[in-house]
XYZ file of C-alpha atoms in Angstrom:
429
model
C -0.181 -0.125 -0.015
C 1.860 3.401 -1.076
C 1.185 6.515 0.757
C -0.869 8.090 -2.033
C -3.552 5.310 -2.048
C -5.253 4.046 0.682
C -6.680 0.748 -0.236
C -9.690 2.370 -3.051
C -9.308 5.958 -1.843
C -6.462 8.722 -2.867
C -5.120 10.649 -0.234
C -5.672 14.462 0.146
C -9.225 14.135 -1.569
C -12.624 14.733 -0.259
C -15.114 12.640 -1.516
C -18.846 13.161 -1.556
C -20.542 10.313 0.102
C -21.806 9.214 3.335
C -19.159 8.282 5.758
C -20.356 4.919 6.876
C -19.966 3.755 3.100
C -16.342 5.888 2.506
C -15.042 4.456 5.896
C -15.313 0.659 4.324
C -13.356 1.790 1.349
C -10.091 2.239 4.062
C -8.103 -0.190 4.405
C -7.269 -1.984 7.955
C -4.607 -0.103 10.121
C -3.961 2.771 7.313
C -4.981 6.101 9.052
C -2.876 7.939 11.971
C -5.450 10.545 13.135
C -8.900 11.283 13.015
C -9.880 15.278 13.613
C -13.672 15.973 12.817
C -16.711 17.765 13.752
C -19.934 15.569 13.686
C -23.353 16.823 14.003
C -24.308 17.803 17.604
C -27.756 15.912 16.937
C -29.634 19.451 17.943
C -31.916 19.906 14.744
C -29.510 22.941 14.567
C -31.397 25.470 12.151
C -34.101 23.019 11.365
C -31.112 21.124 9.282
C -32.231 17.282 8.709
C -28.159 16.723 8.886
C -27.912 17.311 12.102
C -31.019 15.404 13.495
C -29.079 11.947 12.508
C -27.773 10.770 15.665
C -24.789 9.887 13.696
C -22.201 10.795 16.285
C -23.959 8.208 18.962
C -24.104 5.373 16.454
C -21.452 2.915 18.181
C -20.759 1.399 14.443
C -19.635 4.547 12.814
C -16.711 4.507 16.015
C -16.069 1.054 15.297
C -15.485 1.694 11.726
C -13.050 4.320 12.563
C -11.337 2.376 15.382
C -10.437 -0.489 12.478
C -9.255 2.261 9.451
C -6.858 3.903 12.417
C -3.288 2.245 13.354
C -3.355 1.278 17.062
C -2.098 4.156 18.931
C -3.821 6.576 16.787
C -5.439 9.558 18.186
C -8.797 10.674 17.379
C -10.289 14.748 18.423
C -13.789 14.693 18.084
C -15.877 17.773 18.727
C -19.083 18.263 20.686
C -21.207 20.474 23.119
C -22.198 20.495 26.732
C -25.828 19.200 26.131
C -25.153 16.375 23.995
C -21.045 15.222 23.903
C -21.696 12.521 26.669
C -23.501 10.520 24.561
C -21.073 10.770 21.989
C -18.464 9.848 24.293
C -20.097 6.516 25.388
C -20.603 5.686 21.875
C -16.931 6.131 21.353
C -15.953 3.910 24.074
C -18.397 1.455 23.775
C -16.464 1.183 19.998
C -13.425 0.095 21.501
C -11.274 3.516 22.088
C -9.832 4.463 24.955
C -11.008 7.951 26.098
C -7.529 10.067 27.036
C -8.712 13.760 27.745
C -10.931 16.300 26.798
C -9.970 19.401 25.129
C -12.350 22.828 25.818
C -12.154 25.411 23.199
C -13.830 28.910 24.232
C -14.979 31.421 22.246
C -16.757 34.474 22.634
C -18.724 34.254 19.592
C -21.447 32.042 21.031
C -25.146 33.664 20.355
C -27.317 33.254 23.729
C -30.590 30.770 22.697
C -32.756 31.532 25.644
C -36.622 32.035 25.931
C -37.634 35.375 27.809
C -39.803 33.973 30.464
C -41.363 37.325 31.395
C -42.416 37.421 27.903
C -43.499 34.015 27.461
C -45.871 34.894 30.537
C -47.397 37.700 29.047
C -47.945 35.629 25.810
C -49.758 33.080 27.885
C -52.533 35.303 29.784
C -52.897 37.375 26.524
C -51.291 40.830 27.699
C -49.701 43.052 25.028
C -46.468 44.354 26.314
C -45.802 48.166 26.095
C -42.638 49.193 24.251
C -40.487 51.321 26.400
C -37.624 52.040 23.568
C -36.197 50.474 20.945
C -32.483 48.865 20.533
C -30.020 48.550 17.259
C -29.513 45.051 16.888
C -26.970 43.573 14.226
C -26.740 40.869 11.813
C -27.161 37.358 13.430
C -24.371 36.156 11.280
C -22.760 38.802 12.001
C -22.578 39.117 15.774
C -21.887 35.123 15.762
C -18.697 35.979 14.012
C -19.630 34.014 11.186
C -19.883 30.365 13.288
C -23.622 30.275 11.891
C -25.218 30.785 8.349
C -27.557 32.975 6.977
C -30.941 31.037 7.589
C -32.055 33.061 10.489
C -34.795 35.093 11.276
C -32.446 38.125 12.213
C -30.900 38.157 8.884
C -30.029 41.808 8.661
C -29.114 45.133 10.656
C -32.458 46.703 12.161
C -34.282 47.715 15.198
C -35.939 45.782 18.051
C -38.366 46.760 20.427
C -37.907 46.603 24.176
C -40.759 45.914 25.663
C -42.271 46.645 29.544
C -44.388 43.537 31.543
C -47.783 43.706 31.385
C -48.976 41.737 34.334
C -47.572 41.405 37.625
C -46.707 37.688 37.198
C -44.439 38.613 34.207
C -43.095 41.352 36.484
C -42.186 39.005 38.612
C -40.354 36.751 36.773
C -38.605 39.734 34.422
C -34.560 39.092 33.550
C -35.263 35.278 33.755
C -34.415 32.813 31.079
C -33.698 29.311 29.664
C -30.362 28.951 28.586
C -26.740 30.527 28.911
C -24.737 31.928 26.079
C -22.792 28.785 24.342
C -19.230 29.498 24.800
C -17.379 26.280 24.764
C -16.762 23.357 22.682
C -15.419 20.237 24.097
C -13.152 18.164 21.458
C -12.686 14.320 22.865
C -9.592 12.777 22.722
C -9.310 9.361 22.060
C -6.650 6.669 21.038
C -6.801 3.272 19.622
C -5.630 0.566 22.328
C -2.458 -0.086 21.331
C -1.058 -3.331 19.489
C 2.698 -4.007 21.458
C 3.286 -4.511 25.136
C 4.277 -0.571 25.664
C 4.146 2.761 24.016
C 7.666 2.466 22.412
C 7.232 -0.742 20.494
C 3.853 0.566 19.446
C 5.485 3.726 18.151
C 8.410 1.888 16.205
C 5.790 -0.333 14.545
C 3.349 1.872 13.604
C 4.639 5.332 14.177
C 1.856 6.097 16.426
C 0.662 6.601 19.730
C 2.256 9.592 21.058
C 0.824 13.495 20.734
C 2.758 15.847 19.040
C 3.647 17.995 22.194
C 6.972 20.334 21.529
C 5.443 21.228 17.990
C 2.268 22.483 19.860
C 4.042 24.261 22.757
C 2.668 27.729 23.781
C 4.836 30.639 22.693
C 6.092 32.770 25.767
C 4.952 36.196 25.426
C 8.294 37.628 26.820
C 12.022 36.879 27.107
C 12.749 34.687 29.237
C 16.362 34.560 31.889
C 18.347 33.196 29.083
C 19.838 30.729 30.833
C 20.553 32.047 33.942
C 20.014 30.184 37.437
C 19.405 30.911 40.657
C 20.927 28.717 43.635
C 23.627 26.465 43.121
C 24.516 23.013 43.464
C 27.165 23.126 46.115
C 27.454 20.309 48.816
C 25.681 22.211 51.435
C 22.047 22.553 49.943
C 20.034 19.883 50.491
C 21.136 15.989 49.813
C 24.522 15.659 49.880
C 25.893 13.507 46.829
C 29.190 12.470 45.944
C 29.403 14.556 42.608
C 29.166 18.368 44.379
C 32.564 17.566 45.562
C 33.646 17.023 41.795
C 34.101 20.674 39.941
C 33.978 18.963 36.630
C 30.640 17.252 37.514
C 29.448 20.566 38.725
C 30.341 22.180 35.314
C 28.849 19.540 33.015
C 25.499 19.833 35.031
C 25.572 23.404 35.000
C 25.943 23.087 31.321
C 22.886 20.519 30.671
C 20.896 22.685 33.146
C 21.371 25.811 30.571
C 20.759 24.178 27.482
C 17.332 22.732 29.271
C 16.696 26.053 29.940
C 17.635 27.668 26.347
C 15.053 24.745 24.879
C 12.468 25.830 27.328
C 12.891 29.113 26.274
C 12.568 28.360 22.685
C 9.907 25.802 22.515
C 7.446 27.232 25.022
C 4.887 25.796 27.208
C 3.628 22.316 27.624
C 0.657 22.293 25.749
C -2.681 22.463 28.062
C -6.263 20.816 27.516
C -8.070 24.557 27.219
C -7.994 26.620 24.170
C -8.479 29.768 23.560
C -10.227 31.903 20.462
C -10.442 35.752 20.442
C -13.533 37.136 19.471
C -14.281 37.833 15.663
C -14.062 41.791 16.223
C -10.723 41.642 18.153
C -8.122 43.385 16.053
C -4.561 42.483 16.590
C -2.554 46.240 16.925
C 0.793 45.144 17.476
C 2.882 41.377 16.854
C 6.702 41.485 17.657
C 8.101 37.544 17.231
C 5.917 36.475 20.310
C 4.539 39.382 21.926
C 0.922 40.428 20.751
C -0.840 43.569 21.873
C -4.788 43.080 20.756
C -7.401 45.702 21.015
C -9.783 42.888 22.572
C -14.061 43.183 22.000
C -15.504 42.901 25.308
C -16.518 39.339 25.089
C -13.370 38.218 24.383
C -12.521 35.432 26.202
C -8.706 36.321 26.555
C -9.473 39.708 27.503
C -12.011 38.203 30.379
C -9.312 35.793 31.103
C -6.650 38.193 31.454
C -8.721 41.128 33.516
C -10.058 38.129 36.262
C -6.530 37.101 36.587
C -4.625 40.277 36.514
C -0.831 40.526 35.708
C 1.717 37.415 37.222
C 4.621 36.192 36.952
C 5.871 32.745 36.507
C 8.556 31.320 38.480
C 12.122 32.081 37.577
C 14.327 29.415 35.882
C 15.993 27.515 38.047
C 17.311 24.057 39.197
C 14.516 21.360 39.432
C 12.651 22.569 42.930
C 9.718 21.413 44.775
C 6.771 22.065 42.844
C 3.812 21.784 45.691
C 3.708 25.321 46.129
C 5.149 26.412 42.546
C 3.415 26.678 39.463
C 3.313 23.624 38.390
C 3.825 20.013 39.220
C 5.487 17.898 36.230
C 6.441 14.556 37.865
C 3.826 12.396 39.204
C 4.298 11.633 43.000
C 7.806 13.732 43.304
C 6.228 16.701 42.708
C 9.032 18.085 41.012
C 9.091 21.189 38.396
C 11.748 21.328 36.338
C 13.839 23.869 34.195
C 11.651 23.138 30.936
C 8.896 23.943 32.601
C 10.064 27.789 34.137
C 9.744 30.454 32.303
C 9.961 33.963 34.374
C 7.850 35.506 32.231
C 4.944 37.831 33.288
C 1.533 38.563 31.651
C -2.491 37.596 31.710
C -3.295 33.794 32.437
C -4.176 33.629 28.952
C -0.659 33.121 28.093
C -0.918 29.292 29.653
C -3.066 28.137 26.732
C -2.672 28.338 22.949
C -4.872 30.900 21.004
C -6.743 30.214 17.976
C -6.557 33.573 15.594
C -9.472 34.154 14.547
C -9.718 35.125 10.830
C -13.054 36.724 9.177
C -12.012 35.813 5.694
C -11.678 31.900 6.214
C -15.477 32.191 5.716
C -16.204 34.055 2.554
C -19.198 35.099 1.322
C -19.863 32.219 -0.724
C -19.839 29.839 2.312
C -22.697 29.043 4.144
C -22.188 26.400 5.774
C -23.533 26.937 9.674
C -20.791 25.671 11.649
C -17.895 26.785 10.266
C -14.473 25.870 12.514
C -11.625 28.165 12.572
C -8.555 26.924 10.314
C -6.248 27.840 13.024
C -8.083 25.562 15.693
C -7.706 22.688 13.438
C -4.417 23.236 12.300
C -3.043 22.921 15.687
C -5.397 20.227 16.274
C -4.365 17.947 13.725
C -0.606 18.584 13.986
C -1.056 17.559 17.918
C -1.976 14.093 17.225
C -0.847 13.547 13.643
C 2.649 12.023 12.959
C 4.851 12.982 10.210
C 3.739 12.246 6.540
C 0.674 10.348 8.215
C -2.825 10.728 7.060
C -5.470 12.738 8.948
C -8.901 11.521 8.446
C -11.990 13.507 8.724
C -15.494 11.658 8.183
C -17.615 14.907 8.584
C -15.765 17.094 6.027
C -18.422 20.069 6.289
C -17.144 23.015 4.338
C -13.496 21.590 4.130
C -11.629 23.282 7.234
C -9.897 20.076 8.031
C -8.886 19.544 4.575
C -7.545 23.291 4.434
C -5.851 23.242 7.877
C -4.258 20.075 6.900
C -2.754 21.176 3.806
C -1.398 24.077 5.616
C 0.527 22.566 8.018
C 1.709 19.648 5.460
C -0.700 16.925 7.024
C -1.714 14.160 4.487
C -5.844 14.070 4.864
C -8.615 12.127 3.013
C -12.143 13.272 3.912
C -16.382 12.427 2.904
C -19.040 14.750 2.956
C -22.128 13.684 1.560
C -23.705 17.325 1.109
C -23.227 18.106 -2.732
C -24.048 22.044 -1.532
C -20.913 21.966 0.830
C -19.030 20.080 -1.370
C -19.052 23.070 -3.676
C -17.987 25.082 -0.916
C -14.935 22.495 0.024
C -13.597 22.791 -3.918
C -13.937 26.301 -3.333
C -12.054 26.880 -0.368
C -9.391 24.206 -1.551
C -8.565 25.254 -4.713
C-alpha cells in the first residue's frame, strides 16, 4: 500500500459520500489520526443532517477504530448538551478516552426564552414598547460561526418592552439557557497492539501526541539560561558528585541547555484552547509578543482581566513543585527548568490562542458551523505524526482539509452533502 493510495481511495481528496460507506473503502490500520466535527443532533436551524444521531452510532466509531493504526488518536468535537452520549458511543466502540480539550470562544449566540414575555403571551397581555434597540445581523454578531438562514438576518431595530402583568414582572430577567462559549473536543486513542508505547511507536508510528510542535509560545524574553542557587554540597541532600568541580560544571551546562530549550519551545500544551472574539483586532506583533484591542466578550480579555498580571517562576534548577507553578512529575512533585519561564502577563499566556480570521468563511461559504482554520491546524498537528494521514469523516466546509494542507499533513475526507462539496472545492482550490 503506497502513501498516495489507501486501499481504494487517494489521499488529499474529499469524497462526496456518506462516511459509513466511505470508511468501508479504507484499509485496516491505514489512518494515523482523525480530527472531525460531527453533527451535534440538535436539529440546528432545522437542518436534517443535524438530527441523524450519527455521532451516537457505535458502528461509526467501530469503523473509525478499524481504519486507524494502533495507538492512533482521534479528536471529535461536541458540545455540553450532547457530548456525553457521543463519548459513550466512542468508548463502547473500543476507543480509550484519554482527555477532553475545551475550546473557549467569544462569539456564541444566546438561545434563551424570555420567561417574562412568555408569561404575558400566555395570559394574552399586550406589552408596552418602552424603547428601541439597534440589533446587528445575526451572522455578523456570531462572528460568522452560523449561516444565513436566521430570522434576524440583517441589521435592524428591535423593540424593548415592559412586562404587562404582575406575574410577568415577577419573572422579568429570567430565561432558560446560557450563552454557548465552549466546545468540547474528545481525545481518544486506539489501544496499542504492542506491550508498550515505545514498541508501538516503532512499529506503527503512532501512540504519542506532538508536544514540542504544539507548545504555547512565551510572550516575553525569558532568563536566557541564568540559574538561581547552586549545586553546592551544602544545599539539600549531599551527593558525591557535588564535591567534583568537573561534574558540577557539566551539570550546570546541561541545565542551561534545558533552559534554552524551554525558552525556545514554549509552554507545555494544555487541554484548554482560547479563541479571540472575531471582532478583536491585533494592533501589534513582535516575535511572540502580541497586543490586541479586544471585544468586551473576548474570553482572552475576560480571563486576563480576572487573573491580573502574574509572573511565572524564575528559571532555576529542579525544585519542589507543590507550592510552585506546576507539578511535572507524578508523586515526586518536581518542577523542572523546562517548565519554568520567568515571564509575566495575564493567565491566557498559559494556553494556545487560536487567532480569528473572518476571511476564512467568505461570502460563498454558507455552511452553518465553520471551524477556525488555526484551531484545526493546531489539533491536526497535535495528533498526526510526520507524513501521516488525517481522516475527517464529516468534512463540512473543508476546514480540516485546508488546515492539514497548511501544516503539511496528508488528509482524506468524506462529505455527503453536494452543496457543501461545492464550498469545499472553492475553499481548497
